[in-house]
């Protein structure tokens, strides 16, 4: 083992001690938070909490997500430590924060999710942060698509209007999808909404889609 390998191992152990201390202080149980995801990824190790000493990047990814959400007194504090884990262990930041978003939404804490998105925006360029934030919100929407109470506020957190159209369609909010598609003159999306309206017997949506498409064709 080289000197660099030894230093990296020491750094990993020190970081794991810091994480364990923070989790203990805040009464966080990593296993309970991530049990289902661990079973999906690696049933062999799903009975034990993930640590930085694991060889599995999937388990480290889940740990980094929990760190982002639960290790600090604020999301900002947890995010900073999570960023260090991502850097030192070459993890996929998008995957980490998608999991973090889903952990937050288990308690339906939109304020905490907004704080996480704010941290992402503060640490990346506008273009990169917009894409990553929409990725995180999109993961939350897909996971909680049947939770109609929080779906509209989640969709409003999206940056891209195109992503909003897709989200409205996913949630079967065809009228909202139609209005946005028309405003953006996205004929292909109106056709898609029309097809869904036909299949789901949403007669009013079908009619307004057809009226728009006829008008657009003659313009």
PDB file of C-alpha atoms in Angstrom:
ATOM      1  CA  UNK A   1       0.000   0.000   0.000  1.00  0.00           C
ATOM      2  CA  UNK A   2       1.438   3.363  -1.028  1.00  0.00           C
ATOM      3  CA  UNK A   3       1.692   6.416   1.195  1.00  0.00           C
ATOM      4  CA  UNK A   4      -1.208   8.019  -0.701  1.00  0.00           C
ATOM      5  CA  UNK A   5      -3.332   4.923  -0.149  1.00  0.00           C
ATOM      6  CA  UNK A   6      -2.615   5.087   3.572  1.00  0.00           C
ATOM      7  CA  UNK A   7      -3.524   8.785   3.712  1.00  0.00           C
ATOM      8  CA  UNK A   8      -6.740   8.160   1.788  1.00  0.00           C
ATOM      9  CA  UNK A   9      -7.680   5.341   4.139  1.00  0.00           C
ATOM     10  CA  UNK A  10      -7.020   7.529   7.183  1.00  0.00           C
ATOM     11  CA  UNK A  11      -9.089  10.328   5.663  1.00  0.00           C
ATOM     12  CA  UNK A  12     -11.932   7.896   4.974  1.00  0.00           C
ATOM     13  CA  UNK A  13     -11.874   6.592   8.542  1.00  0.00           C
ATOM     14  CA  UNK A  14     -11.795  10.138   9.967  1.00  0.00           C
ATOM     15  CA  UNK A  15     -14.732  11.130   7.771  1.00  0.00           C
ATOM     16  CA  UNK A  16     -16.699   8.037   8.773  1.00  0.00           C
ATOM     17  CA  UNK A  17     -16.081   8.820  12.450  1.00  0.00           C
ATOM     18  CA  UNK A  18     -17.364  12.362  11.857  1.00  0.00           C
ATOM     19  CA  UNK A  19     -20.476  11.034  10.092  1.00  0.00           C
ATOM     20  CA  UNK A  20     -21.176   8.467  12.810  1.00  0.00           C
ATOM     21  CA  UNK A  21     -20.802  11.129  15.503  1.00  0.00           C
ATOM     22  CA  UNK A  22     -23.204  13.471  13.709  1.00  0.00           C
ATOM     23  CA  UNK A  23     -25.738  10.692  13.151  1.00  0.00           C
ATOM     24  CA  UNK A  24     -25.497   9.682  16.823  1.00  0.00           C
ATOM     25  CA  UNK A  25     -25.927  13.296  17.934  1.00  0.00           C
ATOM     26  CA  UNK A  26     -28.994  13.744  15.738  1.00  0.00           C
ATOM     27  CA  UNK A  27     -30.382  10.239  16.423  1.00  0.00           C
ATOM     28  CA  UNK A  28     -30.209   9.249  12.772  1.00  0.00           C
ATOM     29  CA  UNK A  29     -30.435   5.554  11.942  1.00  0.00           C
ATOM     30  CA  UNK A  30     -28.915   5.040   8.511  1.00  0.00           C
ATOM     31  CA  UNK A  31     -30.267   1.535   8.159  1.00  0.00           C
ATOM     32  CA  UNK A  32     -33.862   2.509   8.839  1.00  0.00           C
ATOM     33  CA  UNK A  33     -33.675   5.429   6.428  1.00  0.00           C
ATOM     34  CA  UNK A  34     -32.214   3.445   3.556  1.00  0.00           C
ATOM     35  CA  UNK A  35     -33.339  -0.130   4.165  1.00  0.00           C
ATOM     36  CA  UNK A  36     -35.604  -0.453   1.115  1.00  0.00           C
ATOM     37  CA  UNK A  37     -33.088   1.105  -1.277  1.00  0.00           C
ATOM     38  CA  UNK A  38     -30.341  -1.162   0.035  1.00  0.00           C
ATOM     39  CA  UNK A  39     -32.504  -4.220  -0.527  1.00  0.00           C
ATOM     40  CA  UNK A  40     -33.065  -3.169  -4.133  1.00  0.00           C
ATOM     41  CA  UNK A  41     -29.377  -2.519  -4.761  1.00  0.00           C
ATOM     42  CA  UNK A  42     -27.629  -5.230  -2.798  1.00  0.00           C
ATOM     43  CA  UNK A  43     -29.711  -7.601  -0.680  1.00  0.00           C
ATOM     44  CA  UNK A  44     -26.548  -9.289   0.630  1.00  0.00           C
ATOM     45  CA  UNK A  45     -25.596  -6.185   2.608  1.00  0.00           C
ATOM     46  CA  UNK A  46     -29.036  -4.667   3.229  1.00  0.00           C
ATOM     47  CA  UNK A  47     -29.021  -5.675   6.894  1.00  0.00           C
ATOM     48  CA  UNK A  48     -26.148  -3.373   7.795  1.00  0.00           C
ATOM     49  CA  UNK A  49     -25.943   0.424   7.565  1.00  0.00           C
ATOM     50  CA  UNK A  50     -23.840   1.782   4.683  1.00  0.00           C
ATOM     51  CA  UNK A  51     -20.418   3.232   5.516  1.00  0.00           C
ATOM     52  CA  UNK A  52     -17.568   4.868   3.631  1.00  0.00           C
ATOM     53  CA  UNK A  53     -15.546   1.701   4.204  1.00  0.00           C
ATOM     54  CA  UNK A  54     -17.883  -0.266   1.933  1.00  0.00           C
ATOM     55  CA  UNK A  55     -16.535  -1.321  -1.446  1.00  0.00           C
ATOM     56  CA  UNK A  56     -19.953  -0.731  -3.026  1.00  0.00           C
ATOM     57  CA  UNK A  57     -20.338   2.710  -4.611  1.00  0.00           C
ATOM     58  CA  UNK A  58     -24.105   2.249  -4.490  1.00  0.00           C
ATOM     59  CA  UNK A  59     -24.010   2.020  -0.697  1.00  0.00           C
ATOM     60  CA  UNK A  60     -21.661   5.006  -0.442  1.00  0.00           C
ATOM     61  CA  UNK A  61     -24.036   6.927  -2.698  1.00  0.00           C
ATOM     62  CA  UNK A  62     -26.944   6.224  -0.377  1.00  0.00           C
ATOM     63  CA  UNK A  63     -24.854   7.204   2.638  1.00  0.00           C
ATOM     64  CA  UNK A  64     -23.854  10.489   0.984  1.00  0.00           C
ATOM     65  CA  UNK A  65     -27.542  11.193   0.332  1.00  0.00           C
ATOM     66  CA  UNK A  66     -28.432  10.611   3.973  1.00  0.00           C
ATOM     67  CA  UNK A  67     -25.501  12.790   5.052  1.00  0.00           C
ATOM     68  CA  UNK A  68     -26.780  15.636   2.854  1.00  0.00           C
ATOM     69  CA  UNK A  69     -30.185  15.510   4.492  1.00  0.00           C
ATOM     70  CA  UNK A  70     -29.631  14.395   8.079  1.00  0.00           C
ATOM     71  CA  UNK A  71     -26.069  15.018   9.259  1.00  0.00           C
ATOM     72  CA  UNK A  72     -26.225  18.753   9.868  1.00  0.00           C
ATOM     73  CA  UNK A  73     -28.333  21.197  11.829  1.00  0.00           C
ATOM     74  CA  UNK A  74     -29.183  22.659   8.421  1.00  0.00           C
ATOM     75  CA  UNK A  75     -29.288  21.294   4.883  1.00  0.00           C
ATOM     76  CA  UNK A  76     -26.345  23.568   4.040  1.00  0.00           C
ATOM     77  CA  UNK A  77     -24.161  21.899   6.680  1.00  0.00           C
ATOM     78  CA  UNK A  78     -25.083  18.409   5.522  1.00  0.00           C
ATOM     79  CA  UNK A  79     -24.634  19.359   1.877  1.00  0.00           C
ATOM     80  CA  UNK A  80     -21.066  20.511   2.483  1.00  0.00           C
ATOM     81  CA  UNK A  81     -20.067  17.195   4.056  1.00  0.00           C
ATOM     82  CA  UNK A  82     -21.893  15.279   1.344  1.00  0.00           C
ATOM     83  CA  UNK A  83     -19.920  17.180  -1.309  1.00  0.00           C
ATOM     84  CA  UNK A  84     -16.681  16.051   0.314  1.00  0.00           C
ATOM     85  CA  UNK A  85     -17.826  12.427   0.188  1.00  0.00           C
ATOM     86  CA  UNK A  86     -18.776  12.791  -3.476  1.00  0.00           C
ATOM     87  CA  UNK A  87     -15.372  14.285  -4.287  1.00  0.00           C
ATOM     88  CA  UNK A  88     -13.184  11.860  -2.342  1.00  0.00           C
ATOM     89  CA  UNK A  89     -15.072   8.741  -3.409  1.00  0.00           C
ATOM     90  CA  UNK A  90     -15.787   9.766  -7.023  1.00  0.00           C
ATOM     91  CA  UNK A  91     -19.551   9.371  -6.650  1.00  0.00           C
ATOM     92  CA  UNK A  92     -22.256  10.464  -9.078  1.00  0.00           C
ATOM     93  CA  UNK A  93     -23.540  13.741  -7.609  1.00  0.00           C
ATOM     94  CA  UNK A  94     -26.822  13.519  -9.507  1.00  0.00           C
ATOM     95  CA  UNK A  95     -27.537  10.084  -8.067  1.00  0.00           C
ATOM     96  CA  UNK A  96     -26.648  11.243  -4.550  1.00  0.00           C
ATOM     97  CA  UNK A  97     -28.979  14.222  -4.665  1.00  0.00           C
ATOM     98  CA  UNK A  98     -31.801  12.302  -6.334  1.00  0.00           C
ATOM     99  CA  UNK A  99     -31.750   9.958  -3.341  1.00  0.00           C
ATOM    100  CA  UNK A 100     -31.448  12.942  -0.987  1.00  0.00           C
ATOM    101  CA  UNK A 101     -34.527  14.532  -2.518  1.00  0.00           C
ATOM    102  CA  UNK A 102     -36.530  11.335  -2.113  1.00  0.00           C
ATOM    103  CA  UNK A 103     -35.430  11.006   1.528  1.00  0.00           C
ATOM    104  CA  UNK A 104     -36.618  14.569   2.162  1.00  0.00           C
ATOM    105  CA  UNK A 105     -39.971  13.934   0.509  1.00  0.00           C
ATOM    106  CA  UNK A 106     -40.655  10.994   2.815  1.00  0.00           C
ATOM    107  CA  UNK A 107     -41.527  13.674   5.361  1.00  0.00           C
ATOM    108  CA  UNK A 108     -43.056  15.906   2.664  1.00  0.00           C
ATOM    109  CA  UNK A 109     -40.700  18.723   3.670  1.00  0.00           C
ATOM    110  CA  UNK A 110     -40.806  21.031   0.666  1.00  0.00           C
ATOM    111  CA  UNK A 111     -38.865  23.723   2.541  1.00  0.00           C
ATOM    112  CA  UNK A 112     -35.952  21.328   3.070  1.00  0.00           C
ATOM    113  CA  UNK A 113     -36.093  20.285  -0.583  1.00  0.00           C
ATOM    114  CA  UNK A 114     -35.947  23.956  -1.591  1.00  0.00           C
ATOM    115  CA  UNK A 115     -32.904  24.373   0.675  1.00  0.00           C
ATOM    116  CA  UNK A 116     -31.198  21.419  -1.030  1.00  0.00           C
ATOM    117  CA  UNK A 117     -31.897  22.923  -4.448  1.00  0.00           C
ATOM    118  CA  UNK A 118     -30.541  26.254  -3.205  1.00  0.00           C
ATOM    119  CA  UNK A 119     -27.282  24.562  -2.178  1.00  0.00           C
ATOM    120  CA  UNK A 120     -26.972  22.961  -5.611  1.00  0.00           C
ATOM    121  CA  UNK A 121     -27.550  26.316  -7.338  1.00  0.00           C
ATOM    122  CA  UNK A 122     -24.955  28.010  -5.138  1.00  0.00           C
ATOM    123  CA  UNK A 123     -22.265  25.430  -5.920  1.00  0.00           C
ATOM    124  CA  UNK A 124     -22.694  25.023  -9.699  1.00  0.00           C
ATOM    125  CA  UNK A 125     -23.032  27.159 -12.799  1.00  0.00           C
ATOM    126  CA  UNK A 126     -26.551  28.276 -13.744  1.00  0.00           C
ATOM    127  CA  UNK A 127     -26.829  25.790 -16.591  1.00  0.00           C
ATOM    128  CA  UNK A 128     -25.465  22.836 -14.625  1.00  0.00           C
ATOM    129  CA  UNK A 129     -27.471  23.621 -11.503  1.00  0.00           C
ATOM    130  CA  UNK A 130     -30.718  24.031 -13.452  1.00  0.00           C
ATOM    131  CA  UNK A 131     -30.280  20.607 -15.036  1.00  0.00           C
ATOM    132  CA  UNK A 132     -29.339  18.915 -11.744  1.00  0.00           C
ATOM    133  CA  UNK A 133     -32.122  20.605  -9.768  1.00  0.00           C
ATOM    134  CA  UNK A 134     -34.705  19.486 -12.326  1.00  0.00           C
ATOM    135  CA  UNK A 135     -33.214  15.993 -12.176  1.00  0.00           C
ATOM    136  CA  UNK A 136     -33.645  15.929  -8.391  1.00  0.00           C
ATOM    137  CA  UNK A 137     -37.192  17.306  -8.495  1.00  0.00           C
ATOM    138  CA  UNK A 138     -38.071  14.922 -11.319  1.00  0.00           C
ATOM    139  CA  UNK A 139     -36.963  11.961  -9.195  1.00  0.00           C
ATOM    140  CA  UNK A 140     -39.215  13.172  -6.373  1.00  0.00           C
ATOM    141  CA  UNK A 141     -42.153  13.562  -8.746  1.00  0.00           C
ATOM    142  CA  UNK A 142     -41.691  10.075 -10.167  1.00  0.00           C
ATOM    143  CA  UNK A 143     -41.472   8.566  -6.685  1.00  0.00           C
ATOM    144  CA  UNK A 144     -44.516  10.376  -5.304  1.00  0.00           C
ATOM    145  CA  UNK A 145     -46.600  10.721  -8.468  1.00  0.00           C
ATOM    146  CA  UNK A 146     -49.770   9.592  -6.662  1.00  0.00           C
ATOM    147  CA  UNK A 147     -49.394  12.188  -3.886  1.00  0.00           C
ATOM    148  CA  UNK A 148     -51.677  14.803  -5.450  1.00  0.00           C
ATOM    149  CA  UNK A 149     -51.340  17.155  -2.471  1.00  0.00           C
ATOM    150  CA  UNK A 150     -47.666  17.916  -3.060  1.00  0.00           C
ATOM    151  CA  UNK A 151     -47.438  17.394  -6.799  1.00  0.00           C
ATOM    152  CA  UNK A 152     -48.246  20.958  -7.874  1.00  0.00           C
ATOM    153  CA  UNK A 153     -45.691  22.553  -5.487  1.00  0.00           C
ATOM    154  CA  UNK A 154     -43.083  20.041  -6.680  1.00  0.00           C
ATOM    155  CA  UNK A 155     -43.736  20.815 -10.337  1.00  0.00           C
ATOM    156  CA  UNK A 156     -43.386  24.535  -9.616  1.00  0.00           C
ATOM    157  CA  UNK A 157     -39.844  23.845  -8.381  1.00  0.00           C
ATOM    158  CA  UNK A 158     -38.849  22.719 -11.884  1.00  0.00           C
ATOM    159  CA  UNK A 159     -36.845  25.223 -13.927  1.00  0.00           C
ATOM    160  CA  UNK A 160     -37.530  23.967 -17.443  1.00  0.00           C
ATOM    161  CA  UNK A 161     -41.009  24.521 -18.885  1.00  0.00           C
ATOM    162  CA  UNK A 162     -40.519  21.405 -21.012  1.00  0.00           C
ATOM    163  CA  UNK A 163     -39.863  19.378 -17.870  1.00  0.00           C
ATOM    164  CA  UNK A 164     -42.996  20.906 -16.346  1.00  0.00           C
ATOM    165  CA  UNK A 165     -45.058  19.701 -19.314  1.00  0.00           C
ATOM    166  CA  UNK A 166     -43.639  16.194 -18.920  1.00  0.00           C
ATOM    167  CA  UNK A 167     -44.382  16.271 -15.182  1.00  0.00           C
ATOM    168  CA  UNK A 168     -47.963  17.421 -15.698  1.00  0.00           C
ATOM    169  CA  UNK A 169     -48.463  14.627 -18.219  1.00  0.00           C
ATOM    170  CA  UNK A 170     -46.933  12.070 -15.846  1.00  0.00           C
ATOM    171  CA  UNK A 171     -49.328  13.187 -13.107  1.00  0.00           C
ATOM    172  CA  UNK A 172     -52.274  13.153 -15.520  1.00  0.00           C
ATOM    173  CA  UNK A 173     -52.750  16.905 -15.135  1.00  0.00           C
ATOM    174  CA  UNK A 174     -53.522  17.209 -18.827  1.00  0.00           C
ATOM    175  CA  UNK A 175     -55.175  20.626 -18.697  1.00  0.00           C
ATOM    176  CA  UNK A 176     -52.114  22.193 -17.054  1.00  0.00           C
ATOM    177  CA  UNK A 177     -49.866  20.396 -19.548  1.00  0.00           C
ATOM    178  CA  UNK A 178     -52.015  21.639 -22.435  1.00  0.00           C
ATOM    179  CA  UNK A 179     -51.993  25.274 -21.305  1.00  0.00           C
ATOM    180  CA  UNK A 180     -48.218  25.306 -20.967  1.00  0.00           C
ATOM    181  CA  UNK A 181     -47.681  23.457 -24.254  1.00  0.00           C
ATOM    182  CA  UNK A 182     -49.899  25.957 -26.092  1.00  0.00           C
ATOM    183  CA  UNK A 183     -48.100  28.926 -24.546  1.00  0.00           C
ATOM    184  CA  UNK A 184     -44.801  27.480 -25.759  1.00  0.00           C
ATOM    185  CA  UNK A 185     -46.339  26.425 -29.110  1.00  0.00           C
ATOM    186  CA  UNK A 186     -45.129  22.866 -28.633  1.00  0.00           C
ATOM    187  CA  UNK A 187     -47.343  21.132 -31.169  1.00  0.00           C
ATOM    188  CA  UNK A 188     -45.783  17.721 -30.545  1.00  0.00           C
ATOM    189  CA  UNK A 189     -46.683  17.928 -26.865  1.00  0.00           C
ATOM    190  CA  UNK A 190     -50.251  18.984 -27.680  1.00  0.00           C
ATOM    191  CA  UNK A 191     -50.530  15.906 -29.912  1.00  0.00           C
ATOM    192  CA  UNK A 192     -49.207  13.773 -27.069  1.00  0.00           C
ATOM    193  CA  UNK A 193     -51.721  15.297 -24.651  1.00  0.00           C
ATOM    194  CA  UNK A 194     -54.492  14.730 -27.198  1.00  0.00           C
ATOM    195  CA  UNK A 195     -53.614  11.040 -27.458  1.00  0.00           C
ATOM    196  CA  UNK A 196     -53.649  10.667 -23.678  1.00  0.00           C
ATOM    197  CA  UNK A 197     -56.965  12.513 -23.433  1.00  0.00           C
ATOM    198  CA  UNK A 198     -58.490  10.139 -25.988  1.00  0.00           C
ATOM    199  CA  UNK A 199     -57.214   7.077 -24.126  1.00  0.00           C
ATOM    200  CA  UNK A 200     -58.433   8.358 -20.747  1.00  0.00           C
ATOM    201  CA  UNK A 201     -61.792   9.655 -22.059  1.00  0.00           C
ATOM    202  CA  UNK A 202     -61.084  13.265 -21.057  1.00  0.00           C
ATOM    203  CA  UNK A 203     -63.454  14.744 -23.596  1.00  0.00           C
ATOM    204  CA  UNK A 204     -62.926  18.444 -22.877  1.00  0.00           C
ATOM    205  CA  UNK A 205     -59.154  18.124 -23.128  1.00  0.00           C
ATOM    206  CA  UNK A 206     -59.522  16.152 -26.362  1.00  0.00           C
ATOM    207  CA  UNK A 207     -61.701  18.880 -27.848  1.00  0.00           C
ATOM    208  CA  UNK A 208     -59.447  21.803 -26.968  1.00  0.00           C
ATOM    209  CA  UNK A 209     -56.398  19.914 -28.256  1.00  0.00           C
ATOM    210  CA  UNK A 210     -58.146  19.241 -31.556  1.00  0.00           C
ATOM    211  CA  UNK A 211     -59.240  22.879 -31.838  1.00  0.00           C
ATOM    212  CA  UNK A 212     -55.653  24.046 -31.303  1.00  0.00           C
ATOM    213  CA  UNK A 213     -54.224  21.559 -33.788  1.00  0.00           C
ATOM    214  CA  UNK A 214     -56.754  22.559 -36.472  1.00  0.00           C
ATOM    215  CA  UNK A 215     -56.026  26.245 -35.901  1.00  0.00           C
ATOM    216  CA  UNK A 216     -52.269  25.653 -35.934  1.00  0.00           C
ATOM    217  CA  UNK A 217     -52.521  23.663 -39.166  1.00  0.00           C
ATOM    218  CA  UNK A 218     -54.290  26.521 -40.958  1.00  0.00           C
ATOM    219  CA  UNK A 219     -51.877  29.221 -39.754  1.00  0.00           C
TER     220      UNK A 219
END
